[in-house]
Coordinates of C-alpha atoms and ligand atoms in Angstrom, one line a residue:
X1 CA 246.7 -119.5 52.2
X2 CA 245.3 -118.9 48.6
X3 CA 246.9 -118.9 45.7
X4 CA 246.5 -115.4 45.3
X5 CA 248.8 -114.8 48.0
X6 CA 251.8 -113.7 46.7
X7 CA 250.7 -112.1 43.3
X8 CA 251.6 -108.7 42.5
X9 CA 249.1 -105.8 40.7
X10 CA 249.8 -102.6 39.1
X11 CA 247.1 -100.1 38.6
X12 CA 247.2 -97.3 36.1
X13 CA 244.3 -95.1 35.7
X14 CA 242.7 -92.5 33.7
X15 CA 239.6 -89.8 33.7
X16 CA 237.9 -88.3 36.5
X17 CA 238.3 -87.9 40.2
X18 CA 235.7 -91.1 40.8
X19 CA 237.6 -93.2 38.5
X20 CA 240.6 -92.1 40.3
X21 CA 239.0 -93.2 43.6
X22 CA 237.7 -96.1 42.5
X23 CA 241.1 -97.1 41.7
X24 CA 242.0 -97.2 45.5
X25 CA 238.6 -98.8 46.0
X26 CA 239.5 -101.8 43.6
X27 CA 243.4 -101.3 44.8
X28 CA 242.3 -102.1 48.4
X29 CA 239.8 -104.5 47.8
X30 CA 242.6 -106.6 46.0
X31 CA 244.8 -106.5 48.6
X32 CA 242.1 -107.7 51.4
X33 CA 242.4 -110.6 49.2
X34 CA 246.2 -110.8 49.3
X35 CA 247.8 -109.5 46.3
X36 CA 250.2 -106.9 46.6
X37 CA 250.4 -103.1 44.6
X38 CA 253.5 -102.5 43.0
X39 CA 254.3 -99.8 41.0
X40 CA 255.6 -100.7 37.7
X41 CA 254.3 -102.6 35.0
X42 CA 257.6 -105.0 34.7
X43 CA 257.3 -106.0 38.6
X44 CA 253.4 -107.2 38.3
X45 CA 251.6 -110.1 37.2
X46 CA 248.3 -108.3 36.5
X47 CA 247.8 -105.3 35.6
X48 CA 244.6 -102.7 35.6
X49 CA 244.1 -100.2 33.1
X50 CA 240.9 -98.1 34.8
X51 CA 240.0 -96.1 31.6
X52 CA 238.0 -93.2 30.4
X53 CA 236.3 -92.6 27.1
X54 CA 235.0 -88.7 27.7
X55 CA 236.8 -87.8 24.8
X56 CA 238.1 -89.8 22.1
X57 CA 241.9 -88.9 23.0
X58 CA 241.2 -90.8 26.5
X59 CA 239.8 -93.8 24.9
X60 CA 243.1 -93.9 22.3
X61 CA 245.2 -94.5 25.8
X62 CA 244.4 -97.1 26.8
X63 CA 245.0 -99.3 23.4
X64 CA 248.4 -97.7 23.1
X65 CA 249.5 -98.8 26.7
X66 CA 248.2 -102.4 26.0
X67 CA 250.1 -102.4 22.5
X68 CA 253.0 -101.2 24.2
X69 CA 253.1 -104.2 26.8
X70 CA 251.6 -106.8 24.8
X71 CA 254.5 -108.8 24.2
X72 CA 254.9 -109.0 27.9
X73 CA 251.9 -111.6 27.9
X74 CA 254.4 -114.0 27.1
X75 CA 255.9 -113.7 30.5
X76 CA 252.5 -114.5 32.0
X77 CA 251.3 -111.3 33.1
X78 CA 247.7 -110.8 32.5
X79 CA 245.9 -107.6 31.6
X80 CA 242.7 -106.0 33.0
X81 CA 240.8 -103.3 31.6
X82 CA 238.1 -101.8 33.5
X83 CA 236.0 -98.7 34.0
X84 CA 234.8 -96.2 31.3
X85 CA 236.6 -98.0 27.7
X86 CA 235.6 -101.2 28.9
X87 CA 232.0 -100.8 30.2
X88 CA 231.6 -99.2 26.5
X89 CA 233.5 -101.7 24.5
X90 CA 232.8 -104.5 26.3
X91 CA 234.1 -107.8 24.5
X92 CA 235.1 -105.7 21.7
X93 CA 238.2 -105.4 23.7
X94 CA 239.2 -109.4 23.4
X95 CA 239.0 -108.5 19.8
X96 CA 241.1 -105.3 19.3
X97 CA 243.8 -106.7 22.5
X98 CA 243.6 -110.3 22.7
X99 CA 246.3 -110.6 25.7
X100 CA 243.5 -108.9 27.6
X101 CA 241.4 -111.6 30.1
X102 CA 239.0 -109.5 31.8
X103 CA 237.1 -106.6 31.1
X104 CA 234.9 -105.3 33.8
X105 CA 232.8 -101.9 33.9
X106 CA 232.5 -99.9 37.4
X107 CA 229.2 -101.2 38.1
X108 CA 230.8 -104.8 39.1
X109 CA 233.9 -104.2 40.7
X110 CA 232.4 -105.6 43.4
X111 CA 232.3 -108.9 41.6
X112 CA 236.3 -108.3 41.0
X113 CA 237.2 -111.4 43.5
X114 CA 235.6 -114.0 41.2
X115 CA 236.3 -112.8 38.1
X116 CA 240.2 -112.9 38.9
X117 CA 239.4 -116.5 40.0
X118 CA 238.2 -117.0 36.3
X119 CA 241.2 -115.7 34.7
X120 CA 243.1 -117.9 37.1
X121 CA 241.9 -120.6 35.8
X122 CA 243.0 -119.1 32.3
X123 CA 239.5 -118.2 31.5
X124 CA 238.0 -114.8 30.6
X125 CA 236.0 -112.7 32.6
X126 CA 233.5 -110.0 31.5
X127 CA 231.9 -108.0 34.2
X128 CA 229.7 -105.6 32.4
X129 CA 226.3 -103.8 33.2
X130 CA 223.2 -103.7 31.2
X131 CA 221.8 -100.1 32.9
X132 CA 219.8 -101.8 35.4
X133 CA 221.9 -102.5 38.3
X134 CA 221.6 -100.7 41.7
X135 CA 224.6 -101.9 43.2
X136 CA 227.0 -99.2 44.5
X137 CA 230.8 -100.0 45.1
X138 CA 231.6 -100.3 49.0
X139 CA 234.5 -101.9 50.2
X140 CA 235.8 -101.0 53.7
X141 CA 239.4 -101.8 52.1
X142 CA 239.9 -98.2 50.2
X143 CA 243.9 -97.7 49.4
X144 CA 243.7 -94.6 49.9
X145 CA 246.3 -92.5 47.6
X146 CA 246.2 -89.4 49.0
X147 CA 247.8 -87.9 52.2
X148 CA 245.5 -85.5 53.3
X149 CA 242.6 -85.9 51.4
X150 CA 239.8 -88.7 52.0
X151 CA 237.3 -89.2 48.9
X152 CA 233.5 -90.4 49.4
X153 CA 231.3 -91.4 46.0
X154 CA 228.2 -90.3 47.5
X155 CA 226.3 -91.1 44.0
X156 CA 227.3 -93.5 41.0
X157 CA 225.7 -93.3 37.3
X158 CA 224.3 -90.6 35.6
X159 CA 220.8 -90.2 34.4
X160 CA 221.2 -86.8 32.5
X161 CA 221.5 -87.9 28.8
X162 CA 223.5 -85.0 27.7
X163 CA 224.0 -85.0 24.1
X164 CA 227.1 -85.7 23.8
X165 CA 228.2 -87.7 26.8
X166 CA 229.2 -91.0 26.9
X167 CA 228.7 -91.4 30.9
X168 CA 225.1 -92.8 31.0
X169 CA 225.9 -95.7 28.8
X170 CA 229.4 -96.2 30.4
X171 CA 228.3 -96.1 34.3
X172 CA 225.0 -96.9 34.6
X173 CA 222.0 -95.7 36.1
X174 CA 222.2 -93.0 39.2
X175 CA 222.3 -95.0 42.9
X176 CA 222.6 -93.0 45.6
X177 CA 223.9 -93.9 49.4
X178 CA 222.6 -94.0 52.0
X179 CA 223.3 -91.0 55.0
X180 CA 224.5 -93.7 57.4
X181 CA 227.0 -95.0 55.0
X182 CA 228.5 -92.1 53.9
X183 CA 228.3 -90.7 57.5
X184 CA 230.6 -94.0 58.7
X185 CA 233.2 -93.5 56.1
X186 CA 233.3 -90.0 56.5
X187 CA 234.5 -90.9 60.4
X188 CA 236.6 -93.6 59.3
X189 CA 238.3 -91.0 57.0
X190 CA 239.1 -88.9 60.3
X191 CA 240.2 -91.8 62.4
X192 CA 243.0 -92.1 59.6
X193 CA 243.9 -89.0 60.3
X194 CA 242.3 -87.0 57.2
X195 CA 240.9 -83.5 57.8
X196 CA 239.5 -83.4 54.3
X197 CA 237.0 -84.7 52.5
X198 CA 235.9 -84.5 49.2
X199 CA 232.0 -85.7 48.4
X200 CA 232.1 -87.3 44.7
X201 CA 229.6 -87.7 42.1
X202 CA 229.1 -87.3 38.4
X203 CA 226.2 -84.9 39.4
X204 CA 226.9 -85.1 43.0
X205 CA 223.5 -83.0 44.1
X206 CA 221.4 -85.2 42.2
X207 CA 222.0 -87.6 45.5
X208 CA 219.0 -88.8 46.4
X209 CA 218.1 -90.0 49.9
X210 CA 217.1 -93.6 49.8
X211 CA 215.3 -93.4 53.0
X212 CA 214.1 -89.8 51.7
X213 CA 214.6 -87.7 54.8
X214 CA 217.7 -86.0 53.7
X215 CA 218.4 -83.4 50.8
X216 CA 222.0 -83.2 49.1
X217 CA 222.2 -80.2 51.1
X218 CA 221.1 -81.5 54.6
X219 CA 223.7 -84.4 53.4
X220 CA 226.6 -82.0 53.1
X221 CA 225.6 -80.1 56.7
X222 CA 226.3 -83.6 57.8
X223 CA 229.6 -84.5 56.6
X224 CA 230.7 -81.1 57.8
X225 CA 229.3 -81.8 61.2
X226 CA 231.5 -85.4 61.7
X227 CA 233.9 -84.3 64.6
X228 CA 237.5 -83.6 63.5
X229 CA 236.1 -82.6 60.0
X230 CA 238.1 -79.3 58.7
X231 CA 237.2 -79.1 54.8
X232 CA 234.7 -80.3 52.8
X233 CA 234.4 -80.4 49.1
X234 CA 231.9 -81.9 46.7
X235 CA 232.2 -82.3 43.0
X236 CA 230.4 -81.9 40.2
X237 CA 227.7 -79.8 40.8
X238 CA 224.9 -80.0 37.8
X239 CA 223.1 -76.7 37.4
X240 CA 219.8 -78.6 37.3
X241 CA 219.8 -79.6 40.7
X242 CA 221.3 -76.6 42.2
X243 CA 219.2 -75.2 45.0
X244 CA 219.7 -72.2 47.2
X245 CA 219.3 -74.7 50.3
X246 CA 223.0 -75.5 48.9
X247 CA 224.2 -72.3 49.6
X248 CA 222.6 -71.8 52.4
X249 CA 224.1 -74.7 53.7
X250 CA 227.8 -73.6 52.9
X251 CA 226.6 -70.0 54.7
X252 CA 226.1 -72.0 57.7
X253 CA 229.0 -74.6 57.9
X254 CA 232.4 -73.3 58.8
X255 CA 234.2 -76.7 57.3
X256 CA 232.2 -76.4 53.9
X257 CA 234.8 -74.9 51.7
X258 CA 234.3 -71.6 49.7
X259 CA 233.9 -73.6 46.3
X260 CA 231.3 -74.5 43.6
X261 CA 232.1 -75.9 40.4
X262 CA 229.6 -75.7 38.4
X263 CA 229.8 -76.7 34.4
X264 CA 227.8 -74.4 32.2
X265 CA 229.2 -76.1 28.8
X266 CA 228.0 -72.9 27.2
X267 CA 226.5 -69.4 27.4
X268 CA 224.0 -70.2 24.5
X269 CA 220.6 -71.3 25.6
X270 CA 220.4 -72.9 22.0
X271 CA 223.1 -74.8 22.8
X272 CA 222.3 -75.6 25.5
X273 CA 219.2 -76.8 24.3
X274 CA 220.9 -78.8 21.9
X275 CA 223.1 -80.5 24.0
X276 CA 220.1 -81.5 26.5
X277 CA 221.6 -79.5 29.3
X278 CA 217.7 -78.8 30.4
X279 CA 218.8 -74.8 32.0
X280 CA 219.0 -71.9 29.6
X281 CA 222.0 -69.4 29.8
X282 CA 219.7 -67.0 32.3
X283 CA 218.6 -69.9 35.1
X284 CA 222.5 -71.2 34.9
X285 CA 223.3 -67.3 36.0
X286 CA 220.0 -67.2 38.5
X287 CA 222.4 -70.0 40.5
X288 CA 225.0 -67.7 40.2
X289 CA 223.4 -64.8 41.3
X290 CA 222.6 -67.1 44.5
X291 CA 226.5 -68.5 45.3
X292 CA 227.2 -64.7 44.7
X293 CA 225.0 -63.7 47.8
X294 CA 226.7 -66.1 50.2
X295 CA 227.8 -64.6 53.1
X296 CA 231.5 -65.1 52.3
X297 CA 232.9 -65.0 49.2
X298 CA 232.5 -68.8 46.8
X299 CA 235.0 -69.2 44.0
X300 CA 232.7 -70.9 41.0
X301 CA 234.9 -72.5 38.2
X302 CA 233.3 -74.4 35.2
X303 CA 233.6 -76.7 32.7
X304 CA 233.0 -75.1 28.9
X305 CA 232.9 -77.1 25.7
X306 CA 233.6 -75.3 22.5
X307 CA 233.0 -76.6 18.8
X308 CA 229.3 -78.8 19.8
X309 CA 227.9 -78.9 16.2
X310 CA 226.0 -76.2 15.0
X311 CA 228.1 -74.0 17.6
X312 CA 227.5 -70.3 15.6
X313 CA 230.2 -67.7 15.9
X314 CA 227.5 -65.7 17.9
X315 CA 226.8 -69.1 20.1
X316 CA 230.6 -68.8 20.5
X317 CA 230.7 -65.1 21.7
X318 CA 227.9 -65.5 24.1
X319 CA 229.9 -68.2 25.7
X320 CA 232.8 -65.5 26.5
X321 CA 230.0 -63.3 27.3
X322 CA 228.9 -65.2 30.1
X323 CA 233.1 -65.9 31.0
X324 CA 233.0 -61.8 31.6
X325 CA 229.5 -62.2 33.9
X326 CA 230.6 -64.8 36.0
X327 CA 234.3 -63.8 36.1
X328 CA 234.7 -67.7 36.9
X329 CA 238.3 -68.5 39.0
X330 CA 238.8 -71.4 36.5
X331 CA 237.7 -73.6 33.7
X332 CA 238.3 -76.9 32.3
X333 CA 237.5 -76.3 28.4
X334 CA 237.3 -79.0 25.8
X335 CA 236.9 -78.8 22.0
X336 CA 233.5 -81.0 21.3
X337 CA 234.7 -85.1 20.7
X338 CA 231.8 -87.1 19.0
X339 CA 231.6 -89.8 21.2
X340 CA 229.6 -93.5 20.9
X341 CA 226.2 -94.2 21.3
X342 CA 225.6 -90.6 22.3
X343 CA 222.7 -88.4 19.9
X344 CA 225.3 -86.0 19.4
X345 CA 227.3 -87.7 16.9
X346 CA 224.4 -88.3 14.2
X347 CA 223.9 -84.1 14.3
X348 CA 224.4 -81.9 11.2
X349 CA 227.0 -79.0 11.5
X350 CA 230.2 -80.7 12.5
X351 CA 232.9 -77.7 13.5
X352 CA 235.8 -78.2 11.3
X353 CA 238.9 -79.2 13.9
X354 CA 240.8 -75.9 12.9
X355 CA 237.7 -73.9 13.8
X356 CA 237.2 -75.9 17.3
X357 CA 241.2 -75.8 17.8
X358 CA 240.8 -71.8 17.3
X359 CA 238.1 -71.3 19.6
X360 CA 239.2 -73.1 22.7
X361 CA 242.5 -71.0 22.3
X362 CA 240.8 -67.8 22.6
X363 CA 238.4 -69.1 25.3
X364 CA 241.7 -70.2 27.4
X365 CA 242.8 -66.6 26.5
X366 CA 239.8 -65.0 27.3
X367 CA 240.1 -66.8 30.5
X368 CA 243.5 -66.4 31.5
X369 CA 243.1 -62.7 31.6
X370 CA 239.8 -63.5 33.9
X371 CA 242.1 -65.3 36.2
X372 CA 244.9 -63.1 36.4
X373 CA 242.6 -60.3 37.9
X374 CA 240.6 -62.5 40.1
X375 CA 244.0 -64.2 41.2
X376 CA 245.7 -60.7 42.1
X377 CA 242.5 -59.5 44.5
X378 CA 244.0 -62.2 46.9
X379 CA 247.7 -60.6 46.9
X380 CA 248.1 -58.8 50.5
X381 CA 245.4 -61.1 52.2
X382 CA 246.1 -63.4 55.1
X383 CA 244.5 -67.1 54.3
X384 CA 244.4 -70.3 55.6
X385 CA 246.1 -72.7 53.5
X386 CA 246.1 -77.0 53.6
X387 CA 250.0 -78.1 53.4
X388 CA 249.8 -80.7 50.6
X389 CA 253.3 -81.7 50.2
X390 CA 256.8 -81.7 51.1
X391 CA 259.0 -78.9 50.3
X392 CA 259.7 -78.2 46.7
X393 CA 263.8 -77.4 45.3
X394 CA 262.8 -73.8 45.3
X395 CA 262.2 -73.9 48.8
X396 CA 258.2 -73.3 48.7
X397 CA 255.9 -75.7 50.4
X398 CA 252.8 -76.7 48.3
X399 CA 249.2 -75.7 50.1
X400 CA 245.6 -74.8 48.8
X401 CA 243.3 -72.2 49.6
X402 CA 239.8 -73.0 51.2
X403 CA 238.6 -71.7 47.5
X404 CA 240.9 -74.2 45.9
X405 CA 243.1 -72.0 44.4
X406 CA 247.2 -73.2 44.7
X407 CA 249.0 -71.3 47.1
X408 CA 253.1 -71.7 47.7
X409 CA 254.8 -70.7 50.2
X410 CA 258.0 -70.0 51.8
X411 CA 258.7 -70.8 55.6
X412 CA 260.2 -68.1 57.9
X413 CA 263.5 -68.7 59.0
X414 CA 263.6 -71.2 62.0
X415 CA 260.0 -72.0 61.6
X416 CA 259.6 -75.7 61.3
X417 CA 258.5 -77.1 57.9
X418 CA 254.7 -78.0 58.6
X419 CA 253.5 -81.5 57.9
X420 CA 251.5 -82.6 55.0
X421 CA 247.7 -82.3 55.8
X422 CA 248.0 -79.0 58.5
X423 CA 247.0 -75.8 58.0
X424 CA 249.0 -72.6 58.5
X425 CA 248.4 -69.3 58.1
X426 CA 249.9 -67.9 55.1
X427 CA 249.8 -64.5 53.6
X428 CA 250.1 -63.5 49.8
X429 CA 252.9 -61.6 48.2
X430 CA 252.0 -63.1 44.4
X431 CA 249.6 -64.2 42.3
X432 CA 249.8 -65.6 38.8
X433 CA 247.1 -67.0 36.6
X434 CA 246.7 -70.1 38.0
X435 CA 248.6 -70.1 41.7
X436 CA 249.5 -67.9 44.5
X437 CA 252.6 -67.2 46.2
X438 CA 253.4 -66.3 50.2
X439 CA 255.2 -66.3 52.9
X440 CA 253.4 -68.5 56.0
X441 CA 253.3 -66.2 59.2
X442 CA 255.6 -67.3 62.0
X443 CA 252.6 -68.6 64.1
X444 CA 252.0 -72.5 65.0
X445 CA 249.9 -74.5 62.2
X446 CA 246.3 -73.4 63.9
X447 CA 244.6 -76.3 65.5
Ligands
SAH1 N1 228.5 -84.5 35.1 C1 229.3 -83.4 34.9 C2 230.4 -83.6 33.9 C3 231.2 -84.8 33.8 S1 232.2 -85.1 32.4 C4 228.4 -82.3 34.3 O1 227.4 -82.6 33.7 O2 228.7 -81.2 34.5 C5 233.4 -83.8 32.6 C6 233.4 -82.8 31.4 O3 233.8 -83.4 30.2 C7 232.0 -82.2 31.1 O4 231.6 -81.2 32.0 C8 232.2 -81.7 29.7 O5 232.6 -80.4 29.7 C9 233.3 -82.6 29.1 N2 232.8 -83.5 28.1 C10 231.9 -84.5 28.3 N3 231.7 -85.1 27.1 C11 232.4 -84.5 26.2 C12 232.6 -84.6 24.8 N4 232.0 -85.6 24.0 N5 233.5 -83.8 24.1 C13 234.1 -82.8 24.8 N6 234.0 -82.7 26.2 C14 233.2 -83.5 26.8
SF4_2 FE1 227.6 -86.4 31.0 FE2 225.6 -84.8 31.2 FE3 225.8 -86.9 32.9 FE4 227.4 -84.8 33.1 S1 225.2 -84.7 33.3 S2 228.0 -86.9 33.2 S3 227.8 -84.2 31.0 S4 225.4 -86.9 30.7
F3S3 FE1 236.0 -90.6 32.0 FE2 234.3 -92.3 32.8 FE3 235.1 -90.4 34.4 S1 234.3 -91.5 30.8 S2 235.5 -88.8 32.9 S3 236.3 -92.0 33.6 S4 233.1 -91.2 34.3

């Protein structure tokens, strides 16, 4: 038995969907090495912070939960920080927290085992990548989180050098998978008893076949082929590598769902070409025109940044210009954050905060009427919708769409409440701007 065997972790994580999963990546791997998750900071003896640095508010996190619980080094617990903050900082950390002992970026989690031997031995323990690895994260011992949803990063890194982006310095080069293992934990997924699987990547179709036979598309007819597959999602999509095979792919494969999100940042092409998006305003609404002529009908949501410096009024306008061509079914907007490293931060033009505070609020105005019209075309229809959790006090069940979209609903009387991770049949009496409500039919959860 090692000495490991009876200490306890807590995890607490911020940013994106990957860092999210590769919490239960690094949550499981621990385990296979005999600690044990608990959930609370006071019950552990180490604890993870898996932080972000997209925007400067992410970063500030972090040091405020590890100034908060400093004094509990005393005690002996010992603090981790890992991910985005950390691969950026690096040692700066020790400097600015010194009750930290290991600081590790994503690209060497799989290195986690010896490190926590170092600080063990009351030693610190750096893990941090200099660009050039190709190592990808697999660990057969994912702690997976979710109850009816089975993550997959198909692709690490980013090689995209957007202007203002931290994510190329803070997780390394791209490496892609290979089919094979993203096949096997796709069917390891469904003999858990998953149904749904979401395909993860900073630019997930910039996946590249190692062996070369296989496109991101061809990838994703795959995954939706693995028996016992019902929905499969995939995110982020970058405009660059967005092909029409894609959407001819999702015509063709029944378990694909009906959603692309696709960030524009903005609807100027001088922006755009500022911020080294490398697609102009009309080939980012060419790949619309093509997700528009699917057979069936894709939701596209986006992400938009307001405020990048030198941002124009007009730049401004043509960004809710393009909001009224798309008609997107969602956005996640950001006011511009000068970040690190990044070019961005040396350019001339800064937008005053007041000025980048005033136009995300009328973006998210702009936008919210958008969504309240898109979200009303679904009131009347009968859709399928993924129970994802137990009943709320109001009496509705939560579910999602096949488009992603919310949708709560009430059970018929003496209808049994369906279980987390079935689908039902639900039809839709309500919409607001963000969720729809119905009333599940009386029929058994469909197969
Ligand atoms: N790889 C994806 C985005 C990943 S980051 C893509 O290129 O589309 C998620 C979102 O954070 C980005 O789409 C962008 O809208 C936002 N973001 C990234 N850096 C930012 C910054 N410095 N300030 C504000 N928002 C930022
Ligand atoms: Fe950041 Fe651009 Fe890479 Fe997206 S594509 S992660 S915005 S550098
Ligand atoms: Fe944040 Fe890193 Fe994800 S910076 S958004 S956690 S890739």
């Amino acid at each position: 038995m090692s000495s490991e065997q009876n200490k306890t972790f807590f995890i607490e994580t911020f940013g994106c969907q990957m860092n999210f999963h590769d919490s239960e990546k690094v949550a499981g791997s621990l385990v296979s090495q005999g600690y044990r998750q608990v959930q609370t900071v006071e019950e552990a003896d180490l604890i993870f912070y898996n932080t972000c640095s997209i925007r400067d508010k992410a970063e500030q996190k972090v040091f405020h939960r590890l100034n908060d619980y400093k004094k509990l080094q005393k005690q002996g617990k010992q603090f981790a920080v890992i991910g985005c903050v950390a691969q950026q900082e690096g040692e700066r950390i020790f400097e600015r927290a010194p009750h930290v002992s290991l600081v590790a970026g994503s690209a060497s989690y799989s290195h986690l085992p010896e490190m926590l031997v170092q600080i063990g031995r009351g030693e610190r323990a750096t893990g941090l990548d200099d660009r050039q690895t190709d190592e990808t994260f697999e660990t057969e011992f994912t702690a997976r989180v979710s109850p009816h949803r089975g993550y997959i990063t198909i692709i690490e890194g980013c090689d995209k050098f957007c202007a203002y982006c931290v994510v190329p310095y803070t997780r390394g080069r791209e490496r892609s998978r290979t089919v094979e293992s993203v096949l096997d934990e796709a069917r390891q997924i469904v003999q858990g008893g998953l149904t749904e699987i979401q395909l993860l990547g900073q630019n997930v179709n910039s996946w590249a076949d190692p062996e070369g036979k296989h496109t991101f598309a061809t990838l994703l007819a795959e995954v939706g082929r693995v028996p016992g597959i019902r929905r499969v999602r995939f995110t982020t999509s970058h405009p660059r590598h967005f092909t029409r095979q894609i959407v001819e792919v999702l015509d063709a494969g029944p378990t694909l769902c009906d959603h692309v999100h696709l960030p524009v940042q903005s609807g100027s092409t001088r922006v755009l070409t500022a911020m080294q998006r490398e697609y102009t305003r009309d080939e980012y609404l060419e790949r619309i025109a093509w997700i528009r002529q699917a057979k069936r009908e894709l939701s596209i949501t986006t992400d938009i940044i307001v405020g990048f410096p030198g941002e124009t009024e007009e730049d401004f306008h043509q960004t809710l210009s393009l909001m009224d061509e798309v008609q997107f079914d969602g956005i996640f907007s950001f006011k511009y954050s000068p970040r690190p490293n990044t070019p961005a931060i040396t350019m001339q033009d800064a937008i005053p905060e007041e000025e980048k505070t005033r136009r995300l609020n009328v973006l998210n105005e702009h936008q919210r009427e958008i969504q309240r019209r898109n979200y009303q075309r679904h009131v009347g229809q009968v859709v399928e919708a993924m129970v994802e959790g137990t009943q709320h006090k109001l009496g509705q069940v939560p579910g999602r769409t096949t488009q992603n979209k919310p949708l709560n609903f009430t059970i018929p009387e003496g209808v049994a409440i369906p279980a987390v991770g079935s689908y039902v049949r639900v039809r839709v009496i309500r919409a607001h701007p963000n969720s729809l409500v119905g009333e599940m039919l009386a029929a058994e959860p469909t197969q």
